[in-house]
XYZ file of C-alpha atoms in Angstrom:
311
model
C 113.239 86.156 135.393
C 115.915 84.619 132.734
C 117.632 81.974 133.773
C 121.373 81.527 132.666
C 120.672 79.011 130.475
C 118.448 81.705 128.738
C 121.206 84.618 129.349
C 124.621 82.469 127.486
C 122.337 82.026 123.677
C 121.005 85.604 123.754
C 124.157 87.307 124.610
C 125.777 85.504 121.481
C 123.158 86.625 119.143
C 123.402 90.128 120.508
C 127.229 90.375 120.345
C 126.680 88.980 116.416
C 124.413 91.531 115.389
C 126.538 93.964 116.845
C 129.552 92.882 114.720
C 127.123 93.399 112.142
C 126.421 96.633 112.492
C 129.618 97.845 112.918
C 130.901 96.062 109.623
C 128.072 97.780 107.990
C 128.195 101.211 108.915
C 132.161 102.077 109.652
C 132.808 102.867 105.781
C 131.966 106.296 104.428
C 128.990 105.083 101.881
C 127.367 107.794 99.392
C 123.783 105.939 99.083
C 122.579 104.454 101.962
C 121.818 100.569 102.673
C 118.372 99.208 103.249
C 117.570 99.266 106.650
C 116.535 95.970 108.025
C 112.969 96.072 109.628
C 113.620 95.856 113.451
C 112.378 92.369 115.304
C 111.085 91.943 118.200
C 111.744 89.234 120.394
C 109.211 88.931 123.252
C 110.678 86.859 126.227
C 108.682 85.616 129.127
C 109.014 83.372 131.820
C 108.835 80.208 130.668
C 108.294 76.825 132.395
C 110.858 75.070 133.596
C 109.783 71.969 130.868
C 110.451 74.566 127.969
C 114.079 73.580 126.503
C 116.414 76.530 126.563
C 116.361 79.664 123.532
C 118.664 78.148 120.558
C 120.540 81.614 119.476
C 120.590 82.155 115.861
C 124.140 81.555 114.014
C 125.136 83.854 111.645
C 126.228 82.559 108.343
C 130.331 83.929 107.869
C 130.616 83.497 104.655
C 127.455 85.523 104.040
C 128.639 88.397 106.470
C 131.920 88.202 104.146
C 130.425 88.227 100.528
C 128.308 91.383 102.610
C 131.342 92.915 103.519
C 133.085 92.696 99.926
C 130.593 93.640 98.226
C 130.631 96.798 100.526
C 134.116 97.594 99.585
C 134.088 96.541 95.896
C 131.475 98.999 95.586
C 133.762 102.067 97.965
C 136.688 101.072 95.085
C 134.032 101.455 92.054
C 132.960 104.551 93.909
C 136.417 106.002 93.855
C 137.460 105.192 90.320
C 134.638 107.236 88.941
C 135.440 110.155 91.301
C 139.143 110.217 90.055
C 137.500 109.625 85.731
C 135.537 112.483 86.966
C 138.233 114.859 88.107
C 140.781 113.784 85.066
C 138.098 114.320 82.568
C 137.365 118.184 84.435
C 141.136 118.999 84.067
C 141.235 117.614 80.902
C 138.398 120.080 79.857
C 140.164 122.619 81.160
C 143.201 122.331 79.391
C 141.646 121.950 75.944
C 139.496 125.511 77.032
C 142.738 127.654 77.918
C 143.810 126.215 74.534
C 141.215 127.484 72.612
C 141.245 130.893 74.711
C 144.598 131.672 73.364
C 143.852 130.704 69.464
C 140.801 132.866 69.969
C 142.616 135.584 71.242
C 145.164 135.240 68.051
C 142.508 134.996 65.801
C 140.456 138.404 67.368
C 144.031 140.403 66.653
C 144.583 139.106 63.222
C 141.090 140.630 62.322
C 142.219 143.773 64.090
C 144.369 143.880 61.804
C 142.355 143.586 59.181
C 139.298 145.627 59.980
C 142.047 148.527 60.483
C 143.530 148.147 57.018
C 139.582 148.248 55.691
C 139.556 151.173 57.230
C 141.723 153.430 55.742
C 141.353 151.751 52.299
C 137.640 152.584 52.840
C 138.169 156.358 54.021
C 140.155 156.446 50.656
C 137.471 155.125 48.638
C 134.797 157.532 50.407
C 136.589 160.811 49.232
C 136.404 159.676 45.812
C 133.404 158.758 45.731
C 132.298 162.196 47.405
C 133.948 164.051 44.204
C 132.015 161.796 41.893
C 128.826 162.219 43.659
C 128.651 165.763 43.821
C 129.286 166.185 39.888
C 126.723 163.271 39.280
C 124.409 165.475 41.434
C 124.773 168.329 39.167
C 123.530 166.455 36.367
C 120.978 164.523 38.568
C 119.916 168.099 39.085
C 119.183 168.881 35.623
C 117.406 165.699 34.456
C 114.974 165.833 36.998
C 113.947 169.143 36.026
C 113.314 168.252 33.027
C 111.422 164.873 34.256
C 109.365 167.007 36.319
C 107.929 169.313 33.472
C 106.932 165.959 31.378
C 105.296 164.642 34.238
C 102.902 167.515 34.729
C 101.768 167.363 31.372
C 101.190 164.107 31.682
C 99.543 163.967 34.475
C 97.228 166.782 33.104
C 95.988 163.908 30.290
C 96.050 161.264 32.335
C 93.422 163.089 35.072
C 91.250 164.462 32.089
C 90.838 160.881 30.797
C 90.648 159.011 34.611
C 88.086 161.576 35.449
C 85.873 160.331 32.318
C 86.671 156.640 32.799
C 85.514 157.025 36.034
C 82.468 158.623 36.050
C 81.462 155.915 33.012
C 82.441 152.924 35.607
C 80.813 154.403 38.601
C 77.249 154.558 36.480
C 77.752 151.013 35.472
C 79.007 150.123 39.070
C 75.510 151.558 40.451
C 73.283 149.542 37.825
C 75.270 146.229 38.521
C 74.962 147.127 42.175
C 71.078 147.574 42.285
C 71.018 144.188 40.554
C 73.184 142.370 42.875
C 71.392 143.494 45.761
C 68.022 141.995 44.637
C 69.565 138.687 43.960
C 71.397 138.791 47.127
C 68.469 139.706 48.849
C 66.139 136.452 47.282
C 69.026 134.763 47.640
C 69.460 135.267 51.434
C 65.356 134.834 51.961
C 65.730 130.964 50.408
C 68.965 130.068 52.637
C 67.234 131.360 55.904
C 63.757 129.387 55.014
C 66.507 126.553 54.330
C 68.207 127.069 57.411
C 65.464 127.536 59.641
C 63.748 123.870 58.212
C 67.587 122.029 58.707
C 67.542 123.329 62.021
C 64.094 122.250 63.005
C 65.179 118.838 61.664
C 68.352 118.488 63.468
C 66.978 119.470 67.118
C 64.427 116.693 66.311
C 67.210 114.732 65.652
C 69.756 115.228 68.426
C 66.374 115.017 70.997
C 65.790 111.372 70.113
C 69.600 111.067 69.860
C 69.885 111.920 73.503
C 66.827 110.538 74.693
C 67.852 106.938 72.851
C 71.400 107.833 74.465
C 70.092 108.413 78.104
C 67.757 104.844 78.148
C 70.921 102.706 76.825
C 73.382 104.899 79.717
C 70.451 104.122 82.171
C 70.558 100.763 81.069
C 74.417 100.075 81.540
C 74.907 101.888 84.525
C 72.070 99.824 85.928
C 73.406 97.112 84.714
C 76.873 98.072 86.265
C 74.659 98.559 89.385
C 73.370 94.589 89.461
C 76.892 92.973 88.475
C 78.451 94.829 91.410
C 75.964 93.938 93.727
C 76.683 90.454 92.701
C 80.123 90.911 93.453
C 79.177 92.730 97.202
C 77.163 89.456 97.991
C 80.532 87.260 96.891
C 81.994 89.467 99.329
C 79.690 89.421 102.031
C 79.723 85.444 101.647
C 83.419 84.676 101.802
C 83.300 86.368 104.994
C 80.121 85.185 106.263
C 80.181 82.227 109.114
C 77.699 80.058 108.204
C 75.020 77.833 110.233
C 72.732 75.701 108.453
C 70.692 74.788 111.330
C 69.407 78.538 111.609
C 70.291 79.686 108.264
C 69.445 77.605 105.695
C 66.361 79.171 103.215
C 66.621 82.635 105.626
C 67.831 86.100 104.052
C 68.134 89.665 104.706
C 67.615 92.725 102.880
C 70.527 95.221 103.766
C 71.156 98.882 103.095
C 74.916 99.460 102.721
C 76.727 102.979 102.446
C 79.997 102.695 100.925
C 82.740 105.556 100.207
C 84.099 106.079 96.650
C 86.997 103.915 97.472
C 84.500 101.110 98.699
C 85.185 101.255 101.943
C 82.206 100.696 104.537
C 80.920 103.690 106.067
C 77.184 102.242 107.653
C 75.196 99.070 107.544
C 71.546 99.404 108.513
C 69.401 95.766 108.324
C 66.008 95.919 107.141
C 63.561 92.855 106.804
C 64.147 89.627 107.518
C 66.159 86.391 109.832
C 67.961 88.274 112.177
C 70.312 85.518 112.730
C 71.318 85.926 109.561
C 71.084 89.977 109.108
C 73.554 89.700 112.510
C 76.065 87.431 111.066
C 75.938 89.755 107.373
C 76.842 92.731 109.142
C 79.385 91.256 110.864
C 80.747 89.559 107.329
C 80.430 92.878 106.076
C 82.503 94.955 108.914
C 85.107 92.415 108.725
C 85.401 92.953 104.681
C 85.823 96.652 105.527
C 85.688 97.264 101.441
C 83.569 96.491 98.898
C 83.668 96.174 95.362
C 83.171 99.866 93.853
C 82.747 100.929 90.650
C 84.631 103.744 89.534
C 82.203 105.410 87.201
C 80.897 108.181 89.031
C 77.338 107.531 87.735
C 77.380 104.279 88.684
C 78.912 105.319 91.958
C 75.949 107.564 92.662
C 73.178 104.717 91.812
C 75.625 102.252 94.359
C 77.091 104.555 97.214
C 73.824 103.667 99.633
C 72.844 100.226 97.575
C 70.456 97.839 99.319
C 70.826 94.217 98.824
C 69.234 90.852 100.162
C 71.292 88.279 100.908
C 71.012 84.933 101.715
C 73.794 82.298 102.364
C 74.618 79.393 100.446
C 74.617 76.205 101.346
């Protein structure tokens, strides 16, 4: 049970905090504050030796500057709100402004468009008289057009018909020609073809193959500098005991996730001291190093190591 000399310090620092809290939260805020992470104060019964629970004082001018701040930023908050609204009305204003010039401006072309009108309507039944007489005349020239134009045409065909049947007897000749070269032509590029092809899947084979050894090589190589980095792992955690330790190892087969987390340890051969006290290092690393190469991922996600710890 708390004793009074307990009850007097705590009831102070409760009645603080509560001032606190209602300084913080009785103005209308449009964000909100970061909430402090709860504490938790564990009390037990103490013995009687144990001095008394020194309450902690809050700083006032720190609740103050708290306080202002709060309301300096309420009065920022409020300025822009009433910018905000002036500038709307403003806006407003300047658009019923410009409704009423555009609304002056639309009858003034009213206007206009109906004056166009009639001084087009005029201008149409003028031009109707003139049209018909130059339609008359129209009339006649084209008949006479018409009449050159078939005999003409009667020339022209007689001659086209000749100069065609001359080019189409040339056309076939060239054509015969052009089809033999083609064809030898065609019979070369596809002996060509079929040789540069040959050549370049010879090529692109010892491309890849040279390409697969050196990505064998580096992924291996990944494979080795993370399993370095495992066993730097597995010895910053390890408890060490060079009485039953020292020159002893373990080979261990680890399954890691992709994020490097532990999934299963098995042991294999060796000290089991010291294939006890790995697993354990290992469990309380919970992750390993990973890489994130997914080929190198697959050569590492069930890696077995040996490990021995240094002394």
């Amino acid at each position: 049970m708390l004793t009074k000399q307990y009850l007097t310090p705590l009831s102070l620092s409760f009645a603080v905090h509560a001032a606190i809290a209602v300084v913080l939260f009785a103005g209308d805020f449009s964000y909100e504050l970061e909430k402090p992470k709860p504490s938790v104060m564990q009390v037990t019964n103490l013995p009687e030796t144990v001095e008394p629970i020194k309450a902690v004082a809050v700083d006032k001018k720190k609740l103050e500057a708290k306080v202002n701040k709060i309301r300096q930023q309420q009065a920022a908050d409020k300025a822009r709100e009433q910018k905000r609204i002036k500038e709307l009305e403003e806006r407003a204003a300047a658009a019923k402004r410009k409704r009423a010039k555009e609304q002056e401006r639309i009858k003034a072309l009213e206007k206009q468009r109906k004056q166009k009108e009639r001084e087009k309507k005029q201008a149409e039944s003028a031009a109707k008289k003139a049209r018909a007489k130059a339609a008359e005349a129209e009339k006649v020239r084209k008949r006479k057009e018409a009449e050159k134009r078939k005999a003409d045409k009667a020339a022209a065909d007689a001659k086209a018909k000749r100069l065609k049947e001359e080019a189409e007897a040339k056309k076939a000749a060239e054509l015969r020609k052009r089809r033999e070269q083609e064809r030898k032509r065609k019979e070369k590029e596809a002996r060509e073809k079929a040789e540069q092809e040959r050549l370049l899947a010879e090529q692109m084979a010892q491309e890849m193959a040279t390409r697969q050894q050196a990505r064998r090589q580096q992924v291996q190589s990944e494979v080795n500098r993370f399993a370095a980095l495992i066993r730097q792992t597995i010895d910053r955690h390890f408890i060490k005991d060079r009485s039953t330790m020292e020159g002893k190892s373990c080979k261990l087969v680890i399954t890691l996730a992709s994020s490097g987390f532990v999934t299963n340890v098995i042991s294999g051969s060796g000290d089991a001291i010291v294939c006890d006290a790995a697993k354990k290092a290992i469990y309380k690393a919970g992750t390993l190093p990973v890489s994130q190469d997914p080929d190198v991922y697959q050569e590492m996600k069930r890696i077995s190591i040996t490990f021995s710890p240094d002394f």
